[in-house]
Tab-separated table of C-alpha atoms and ligand atoms in Angstrom:
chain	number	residue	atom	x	y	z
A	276	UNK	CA	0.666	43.136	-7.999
A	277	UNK	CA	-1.162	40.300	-9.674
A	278	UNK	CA	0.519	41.429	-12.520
A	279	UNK	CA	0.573	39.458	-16.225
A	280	UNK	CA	2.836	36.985	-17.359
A	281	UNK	CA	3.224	37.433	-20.902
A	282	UNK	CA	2.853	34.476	-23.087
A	283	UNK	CA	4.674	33.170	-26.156
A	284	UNK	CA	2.127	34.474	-28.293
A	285	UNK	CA	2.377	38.291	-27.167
A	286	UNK	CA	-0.974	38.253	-24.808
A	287	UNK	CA	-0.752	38.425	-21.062
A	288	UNK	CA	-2.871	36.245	-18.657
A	289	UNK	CA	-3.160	37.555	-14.945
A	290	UNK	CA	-1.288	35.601	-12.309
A	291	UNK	CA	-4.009	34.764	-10.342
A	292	UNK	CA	-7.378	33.377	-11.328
A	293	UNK	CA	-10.518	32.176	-10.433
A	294	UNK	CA	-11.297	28.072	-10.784
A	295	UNK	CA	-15.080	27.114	-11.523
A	296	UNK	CA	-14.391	23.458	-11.117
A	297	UNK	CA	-17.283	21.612	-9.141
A	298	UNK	CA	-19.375	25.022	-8.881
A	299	UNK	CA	-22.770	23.322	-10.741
A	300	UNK	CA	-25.157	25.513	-8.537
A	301	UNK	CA	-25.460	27.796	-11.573
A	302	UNK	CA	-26.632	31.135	-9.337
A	303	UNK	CA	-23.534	30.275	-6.847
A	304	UNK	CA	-21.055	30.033	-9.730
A	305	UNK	CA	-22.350	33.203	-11.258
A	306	UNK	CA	-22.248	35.351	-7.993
A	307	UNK	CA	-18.608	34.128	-7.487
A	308	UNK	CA	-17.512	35.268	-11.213
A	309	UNK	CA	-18.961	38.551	-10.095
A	310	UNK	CA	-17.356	38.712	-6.405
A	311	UNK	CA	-14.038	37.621	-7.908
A	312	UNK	CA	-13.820	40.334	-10.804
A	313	UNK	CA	-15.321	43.155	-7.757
A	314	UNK	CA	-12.113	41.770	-5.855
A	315	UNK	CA	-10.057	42.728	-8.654
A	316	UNK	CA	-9.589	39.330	-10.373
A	317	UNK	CA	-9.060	38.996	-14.264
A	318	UNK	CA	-8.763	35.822	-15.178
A	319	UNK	CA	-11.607	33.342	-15.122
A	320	UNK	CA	-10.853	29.443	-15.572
A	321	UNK	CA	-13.961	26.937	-16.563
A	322	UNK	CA	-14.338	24.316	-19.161
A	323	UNK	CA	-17.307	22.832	-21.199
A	324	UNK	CA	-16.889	19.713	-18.744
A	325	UNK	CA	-17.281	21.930	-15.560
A	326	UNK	CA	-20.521	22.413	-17.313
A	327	UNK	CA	-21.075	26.239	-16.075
A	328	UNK	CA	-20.132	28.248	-18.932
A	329	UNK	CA	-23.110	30.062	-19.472
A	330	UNK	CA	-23.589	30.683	-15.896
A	331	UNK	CA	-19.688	32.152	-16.109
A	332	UNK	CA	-20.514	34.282	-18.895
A	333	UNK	CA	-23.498	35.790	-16.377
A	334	UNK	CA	-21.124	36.935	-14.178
A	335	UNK	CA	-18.690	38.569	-16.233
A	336	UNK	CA	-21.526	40.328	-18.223
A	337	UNK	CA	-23.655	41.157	-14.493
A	338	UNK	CA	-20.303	42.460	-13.563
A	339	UNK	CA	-19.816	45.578	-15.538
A	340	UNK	CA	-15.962	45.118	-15.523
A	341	UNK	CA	-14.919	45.725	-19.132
A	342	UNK	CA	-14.852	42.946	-21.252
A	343	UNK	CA	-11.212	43.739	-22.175
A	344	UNK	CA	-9.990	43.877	-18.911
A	345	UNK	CA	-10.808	40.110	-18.411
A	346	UNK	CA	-8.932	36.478	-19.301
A	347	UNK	CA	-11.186	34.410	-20.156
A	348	UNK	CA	-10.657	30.560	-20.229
A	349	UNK	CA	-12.851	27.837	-21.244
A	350	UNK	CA	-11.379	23.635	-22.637
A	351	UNK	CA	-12.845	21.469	-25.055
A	352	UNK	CA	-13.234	17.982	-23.930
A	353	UNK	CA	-12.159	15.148	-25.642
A	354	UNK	CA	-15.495	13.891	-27.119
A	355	UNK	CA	-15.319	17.105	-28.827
A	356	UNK	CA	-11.767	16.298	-30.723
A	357	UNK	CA	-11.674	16.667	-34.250
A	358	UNK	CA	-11.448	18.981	-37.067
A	359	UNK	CA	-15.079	19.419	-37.502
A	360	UNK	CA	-16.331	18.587	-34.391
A	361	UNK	CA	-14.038	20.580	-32.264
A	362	UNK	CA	-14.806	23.777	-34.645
A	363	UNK	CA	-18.909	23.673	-33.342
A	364	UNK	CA	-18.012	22.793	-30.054
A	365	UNK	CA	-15.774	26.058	-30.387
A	366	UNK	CA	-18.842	28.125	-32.087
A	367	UNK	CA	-20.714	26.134	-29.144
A	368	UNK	CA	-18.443	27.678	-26.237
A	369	UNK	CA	-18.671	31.131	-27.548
A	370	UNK	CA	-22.672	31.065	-27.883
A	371	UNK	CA	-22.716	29.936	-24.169
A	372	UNK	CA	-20.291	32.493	-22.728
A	373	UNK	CA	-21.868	34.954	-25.033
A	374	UNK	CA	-18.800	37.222	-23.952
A	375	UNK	CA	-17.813	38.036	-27.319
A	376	UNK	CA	-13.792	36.236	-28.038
A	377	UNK	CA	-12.491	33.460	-25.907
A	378	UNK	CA	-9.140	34.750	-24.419
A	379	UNK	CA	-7.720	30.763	-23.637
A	380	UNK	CA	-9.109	27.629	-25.228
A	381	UNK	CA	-7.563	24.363	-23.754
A	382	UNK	CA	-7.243	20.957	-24.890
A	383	UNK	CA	-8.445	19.369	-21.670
A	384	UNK	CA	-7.090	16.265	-22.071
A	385	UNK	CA	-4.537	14.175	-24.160
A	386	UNK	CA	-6.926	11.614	-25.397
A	387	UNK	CA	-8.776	11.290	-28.970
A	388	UNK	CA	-8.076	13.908	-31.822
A	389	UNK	CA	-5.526	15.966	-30.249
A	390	UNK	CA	-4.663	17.056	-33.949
A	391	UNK	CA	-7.556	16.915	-35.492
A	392	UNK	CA	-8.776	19.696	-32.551
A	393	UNK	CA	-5.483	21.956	-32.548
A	394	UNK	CA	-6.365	22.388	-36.326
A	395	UNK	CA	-9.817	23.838	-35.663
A	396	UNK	CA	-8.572	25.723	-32.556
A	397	UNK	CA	-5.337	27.190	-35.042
A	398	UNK	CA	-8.417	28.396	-37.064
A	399	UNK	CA	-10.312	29.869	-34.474
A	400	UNK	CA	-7.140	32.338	-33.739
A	401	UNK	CA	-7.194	33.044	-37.192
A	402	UNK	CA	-10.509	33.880	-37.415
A	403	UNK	CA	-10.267	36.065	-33.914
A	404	UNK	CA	-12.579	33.983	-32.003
A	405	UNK	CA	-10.014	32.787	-29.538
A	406	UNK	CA	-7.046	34.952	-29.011
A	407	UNK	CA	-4.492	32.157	-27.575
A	408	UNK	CA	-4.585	28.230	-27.623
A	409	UNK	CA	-3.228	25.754	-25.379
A	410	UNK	CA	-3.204	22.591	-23.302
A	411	UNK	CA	-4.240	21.180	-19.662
A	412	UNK	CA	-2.669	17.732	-18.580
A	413	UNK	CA	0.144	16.981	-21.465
A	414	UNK	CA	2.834	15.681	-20.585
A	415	UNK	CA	6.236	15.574	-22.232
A	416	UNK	CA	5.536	13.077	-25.143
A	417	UNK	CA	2.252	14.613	-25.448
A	418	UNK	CA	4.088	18.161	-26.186
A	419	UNK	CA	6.489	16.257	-28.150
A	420	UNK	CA	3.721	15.027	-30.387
A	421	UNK	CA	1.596	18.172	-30.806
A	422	UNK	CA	4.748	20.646	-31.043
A	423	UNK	CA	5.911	18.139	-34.046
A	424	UNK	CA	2.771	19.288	-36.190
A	425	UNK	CA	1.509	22.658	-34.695
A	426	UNK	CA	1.529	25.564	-36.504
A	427	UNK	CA	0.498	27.656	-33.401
A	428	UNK	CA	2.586	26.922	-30.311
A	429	UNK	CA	0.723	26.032	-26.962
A	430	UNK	CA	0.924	28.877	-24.644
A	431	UNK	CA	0.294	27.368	-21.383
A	432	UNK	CA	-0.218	23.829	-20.038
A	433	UNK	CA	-2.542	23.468	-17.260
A	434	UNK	CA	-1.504	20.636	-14.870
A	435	UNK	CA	-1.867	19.417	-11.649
A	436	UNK	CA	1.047	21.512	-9.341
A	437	UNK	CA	0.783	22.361	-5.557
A	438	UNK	CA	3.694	21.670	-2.996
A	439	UNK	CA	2.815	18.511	-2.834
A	440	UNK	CA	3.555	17.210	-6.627
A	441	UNK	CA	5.890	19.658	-8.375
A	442	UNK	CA	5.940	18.124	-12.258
A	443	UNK	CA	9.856	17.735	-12.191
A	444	UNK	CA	9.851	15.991	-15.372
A	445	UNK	CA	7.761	18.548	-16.794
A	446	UNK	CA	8.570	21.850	-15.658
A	447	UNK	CA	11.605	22.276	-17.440
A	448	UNK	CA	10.597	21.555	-20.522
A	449	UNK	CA	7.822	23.715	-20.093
A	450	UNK	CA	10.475	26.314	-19.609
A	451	UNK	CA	12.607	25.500	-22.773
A	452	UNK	CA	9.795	25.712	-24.784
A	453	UNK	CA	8.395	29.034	-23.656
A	454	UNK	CA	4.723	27.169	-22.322
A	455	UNK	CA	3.629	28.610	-19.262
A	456	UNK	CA	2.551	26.181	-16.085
A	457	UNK	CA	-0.678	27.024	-15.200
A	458	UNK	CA	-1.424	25.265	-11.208
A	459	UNK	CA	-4.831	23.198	-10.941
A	460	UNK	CA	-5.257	22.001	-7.775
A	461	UNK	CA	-3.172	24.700	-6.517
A	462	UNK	CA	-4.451	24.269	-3.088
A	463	UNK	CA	-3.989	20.648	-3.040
A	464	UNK	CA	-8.091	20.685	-3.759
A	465	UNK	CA	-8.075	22.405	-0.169
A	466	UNK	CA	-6.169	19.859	1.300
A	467	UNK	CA	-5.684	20.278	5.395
A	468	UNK	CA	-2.654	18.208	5.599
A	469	UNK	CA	-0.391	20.811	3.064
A	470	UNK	CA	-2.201	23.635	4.616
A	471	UNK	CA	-0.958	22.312	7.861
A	472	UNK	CA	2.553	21.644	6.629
A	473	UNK	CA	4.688	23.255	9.344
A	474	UNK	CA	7.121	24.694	6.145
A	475	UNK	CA	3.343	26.073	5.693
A	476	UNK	CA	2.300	27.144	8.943
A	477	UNK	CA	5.693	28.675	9.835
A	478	UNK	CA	5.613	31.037	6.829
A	479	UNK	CA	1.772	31.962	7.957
A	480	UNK	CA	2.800	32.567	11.376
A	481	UNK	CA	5.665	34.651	10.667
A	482	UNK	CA	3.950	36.793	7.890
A	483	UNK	CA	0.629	37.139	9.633
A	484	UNK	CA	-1.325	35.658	6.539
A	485	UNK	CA	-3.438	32.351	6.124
A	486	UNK	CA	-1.932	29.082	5.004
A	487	UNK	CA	-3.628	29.556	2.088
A	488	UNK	CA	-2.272	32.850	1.050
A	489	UNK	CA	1.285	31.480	1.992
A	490	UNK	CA	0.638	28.583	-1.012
A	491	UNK	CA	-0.530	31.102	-3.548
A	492	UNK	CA	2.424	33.250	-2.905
A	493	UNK	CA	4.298	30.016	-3.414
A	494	UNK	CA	2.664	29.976	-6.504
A	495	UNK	CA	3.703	33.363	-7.456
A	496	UNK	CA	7.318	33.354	-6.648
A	497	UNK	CA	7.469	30.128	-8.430
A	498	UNK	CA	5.993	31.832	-11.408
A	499	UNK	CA	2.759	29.724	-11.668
A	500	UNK	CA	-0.629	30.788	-12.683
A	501	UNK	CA	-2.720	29.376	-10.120
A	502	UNK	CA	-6.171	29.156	-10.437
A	503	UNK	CA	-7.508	28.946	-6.563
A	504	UNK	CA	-11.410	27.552	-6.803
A	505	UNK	CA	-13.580	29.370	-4.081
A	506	UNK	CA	-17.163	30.573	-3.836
A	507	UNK	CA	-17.225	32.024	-0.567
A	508	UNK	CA	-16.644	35.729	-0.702
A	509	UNK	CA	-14.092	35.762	2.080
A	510	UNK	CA	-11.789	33.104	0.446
A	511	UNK	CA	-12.520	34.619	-2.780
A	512	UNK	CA	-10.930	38.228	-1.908
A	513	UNK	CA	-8.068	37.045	0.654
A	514	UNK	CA	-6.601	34.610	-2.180
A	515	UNK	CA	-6.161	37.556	-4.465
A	516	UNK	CA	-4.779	39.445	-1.395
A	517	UNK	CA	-1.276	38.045	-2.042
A	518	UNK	CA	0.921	41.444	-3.106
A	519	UNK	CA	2.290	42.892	-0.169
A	520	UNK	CA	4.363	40.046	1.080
A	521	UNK	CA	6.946	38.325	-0.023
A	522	UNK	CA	8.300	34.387	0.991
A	523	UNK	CA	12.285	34.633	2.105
A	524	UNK	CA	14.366	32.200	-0.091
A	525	UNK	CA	14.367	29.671	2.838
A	526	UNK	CA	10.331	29.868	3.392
A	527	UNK	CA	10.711	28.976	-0.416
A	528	UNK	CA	13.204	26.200	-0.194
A	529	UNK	CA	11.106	24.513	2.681
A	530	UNK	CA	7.953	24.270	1.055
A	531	UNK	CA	9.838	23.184	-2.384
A	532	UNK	CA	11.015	20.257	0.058
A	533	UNK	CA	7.012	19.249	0.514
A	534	UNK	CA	7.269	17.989	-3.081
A	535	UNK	CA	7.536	14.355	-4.096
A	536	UNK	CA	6.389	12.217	-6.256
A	537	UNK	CA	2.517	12.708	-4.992
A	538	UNK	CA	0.033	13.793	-7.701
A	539	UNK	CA	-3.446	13.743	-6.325
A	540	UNK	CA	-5.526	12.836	-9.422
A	541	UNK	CA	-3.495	9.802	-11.434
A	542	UNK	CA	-5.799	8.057	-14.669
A	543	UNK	CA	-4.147	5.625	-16.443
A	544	UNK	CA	-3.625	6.867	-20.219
A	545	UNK	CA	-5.180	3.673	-21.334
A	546	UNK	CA	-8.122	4.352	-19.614
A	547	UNK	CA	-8.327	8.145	-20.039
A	548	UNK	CA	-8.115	7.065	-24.077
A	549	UNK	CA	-10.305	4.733	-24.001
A	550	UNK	CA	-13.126	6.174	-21.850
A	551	UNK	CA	-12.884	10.135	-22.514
A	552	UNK	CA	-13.418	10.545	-26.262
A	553	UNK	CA	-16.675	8.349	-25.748
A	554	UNK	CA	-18.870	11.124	-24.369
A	555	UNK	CA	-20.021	14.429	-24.324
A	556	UNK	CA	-20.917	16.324	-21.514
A	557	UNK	CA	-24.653	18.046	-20.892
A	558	UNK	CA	-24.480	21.464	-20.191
A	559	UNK	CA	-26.420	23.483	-17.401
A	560	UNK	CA	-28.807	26.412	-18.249
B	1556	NAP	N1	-7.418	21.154	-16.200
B	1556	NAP	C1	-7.799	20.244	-15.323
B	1556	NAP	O1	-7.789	19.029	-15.585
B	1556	NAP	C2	-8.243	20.706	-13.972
B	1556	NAP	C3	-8.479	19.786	-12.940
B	1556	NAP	C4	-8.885	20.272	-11.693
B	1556	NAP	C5	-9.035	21.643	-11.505
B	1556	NAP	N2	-8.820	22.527	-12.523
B	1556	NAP	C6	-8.961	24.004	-12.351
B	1556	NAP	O2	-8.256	24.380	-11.179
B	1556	NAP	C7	-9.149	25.078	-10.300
B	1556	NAP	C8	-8.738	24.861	-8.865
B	1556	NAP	O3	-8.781	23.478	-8.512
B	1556	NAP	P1	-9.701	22.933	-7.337
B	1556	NAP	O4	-10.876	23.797	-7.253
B	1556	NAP	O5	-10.048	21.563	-7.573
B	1556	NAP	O6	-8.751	22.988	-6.066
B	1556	NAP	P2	-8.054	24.158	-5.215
B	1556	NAP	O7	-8.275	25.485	-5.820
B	1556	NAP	O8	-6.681	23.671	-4.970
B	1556	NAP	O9	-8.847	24.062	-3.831
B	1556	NAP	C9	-10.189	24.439	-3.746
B	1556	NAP	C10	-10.647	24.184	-2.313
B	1556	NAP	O10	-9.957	25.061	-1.416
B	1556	NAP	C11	-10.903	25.784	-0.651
B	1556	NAP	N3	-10.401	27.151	-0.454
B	1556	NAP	C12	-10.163	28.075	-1.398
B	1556	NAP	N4	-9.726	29.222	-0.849
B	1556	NAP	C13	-9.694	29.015	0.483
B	1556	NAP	C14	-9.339	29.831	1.583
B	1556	NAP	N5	-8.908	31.075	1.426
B	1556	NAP	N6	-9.415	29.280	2.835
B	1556	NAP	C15	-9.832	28.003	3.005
B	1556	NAP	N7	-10.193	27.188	1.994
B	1556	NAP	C16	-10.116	27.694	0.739
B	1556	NAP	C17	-12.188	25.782	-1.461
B	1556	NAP	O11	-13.318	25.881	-0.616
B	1556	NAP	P3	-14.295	27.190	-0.620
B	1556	NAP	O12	-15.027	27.189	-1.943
B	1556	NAP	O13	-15.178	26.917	0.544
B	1556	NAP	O14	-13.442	28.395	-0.429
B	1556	NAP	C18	-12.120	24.419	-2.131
B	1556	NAP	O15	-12.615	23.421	-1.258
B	1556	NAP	C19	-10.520	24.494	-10.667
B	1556	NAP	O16	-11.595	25.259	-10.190
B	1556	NAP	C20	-10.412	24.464	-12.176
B	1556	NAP	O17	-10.614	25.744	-12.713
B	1556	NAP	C21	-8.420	22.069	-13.754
């Protein structure tokens, strides 16, 4: 089942999820929203820098699947950080989903007013606007840093984490700490050459079901909320079709051999620092 994980905080986010990343054809994002929740998905990932939130909020609302049913996650961006700011671009977020509570804010980055922001996002759980806060791309020290001052823990941290780069320096003390990893990129960003891993294509062959499915079940076992970004219907439902089969612990161990030290997306911190906290980002209708 894509059943929940359940998160320090009490709440419980789905297991699988939909990624809007990319999707800036406003009617195409909102038709997948609505496919994915028809398929039987509950958890919906965007950001204010994926620029679609309104369009996401469309499809939930054109898709008559009870508002409490659904996880819904949105990030502020860093040129949003600060006490103040952050709390409009919060009030900002909601207006554009127009879904009523946000279920998951992130911290996109680690860049600018990380502190400044956690405060205003600690004070949108008090006030009931967001129901659980936490971060996307921290690393260790990063944690170290906001755990040090938080009054609210972090209840996941979205990072990159496919076969291919595995976070070993981070993953355990994600674990320690009770912060869940959520996978972006969990496809490799569709990559051919992990979908054609023969650790991959074995598993497919021998279960009957696409590379693709074999990852997110990866995923599962592992005990990773992956977030698989699709907008064609077919891809959509099939990536959710994941609960009837099960990886044997050596399908497991050979596609935990893929990983090395290969993240996809690397920015400098210096640069990420310097260049992120400079701008905000325009927003489609
Ligand atoms: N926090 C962050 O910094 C951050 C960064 C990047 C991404 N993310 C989140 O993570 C989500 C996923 O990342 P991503 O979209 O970049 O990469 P991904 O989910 O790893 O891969 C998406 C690609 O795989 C293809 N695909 C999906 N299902 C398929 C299937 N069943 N068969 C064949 N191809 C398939 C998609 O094409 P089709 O559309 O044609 O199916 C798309 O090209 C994003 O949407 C976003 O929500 C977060």
């Amino acid at each position: 089942m894509n059943a929940n994980i359940v998160l320090n905080d009490g709440a419980a986010i789905p297991r699988t999820g939909l990624g809007v990343f990319l999707v800036t054809d406003t009617a195409v994002c909102e038709s997948s929203v609505t496919t994915a929740l028809d398929a039987g998905y509950r958890l919906i990932d965007t950001a204010n820098a994926y620029r679609n939130e309104r369009a996401v909020g469309r499809g939930i609302r054109a898709s008559g699947v009870d508002r409490e049913e659904i996880f819904l996650t949105t990030k502020l961006w860093p040129g949003d950080y600060g006490a103040r700011k952050s709390a409009d671009a919060i009030r900002g977020a909601l207006e554009r989903l127009d879904c009523g509570h946000i279920d998951l804010l992130l911290l996109h980055q680690p860049a600018g007013d990380v502190l400044g922001a956690w405060k205003a996002m600690e004070d949108a759980v008090d006030s009931g606007t967001v129901r659980s806060i936490g971060v996307s791309n921290f690393d260790v020290s990063d944690l170290d840093r906001l755990l040090a001052s938080a009054r609210i823990r972090p209840v996941v941290d979205q990072i990159e984490l496919h076969p291919y780069w595995q976070q070993p320096a981070l993953l355990p003390y994600l674990a320690e700490n009770e912060i869940v990893a959520q996978a972006w990129y969990p496809l490799g960003h569709g990559s051919k050459r992990l979908l054609g891993e023969p650790a991959i294509v074995e598993a497919s062959a021998a279960h009957g079901r696409s590379a693709v499915q074999v990852v997110l079940r990866w995923h599962r076992q592992r005990g990773f909320v992956a977030i698989p970004k699709s907008t064609n219907p077919a891809h959509i439902a099939s990536n959710i079709d994941i609960d009837d089969f099960a990886l044997t612990d050596e399908q497991m161990a050979a596609i935990d051999a893929l990983g090395g030290n290969r993240p996809m997306v690397r920015m400098p911190r210096w640069l990420m620092s310097a260049v992120m906290p400079r701008f905000r980002i325009p927003q489609l209708p």
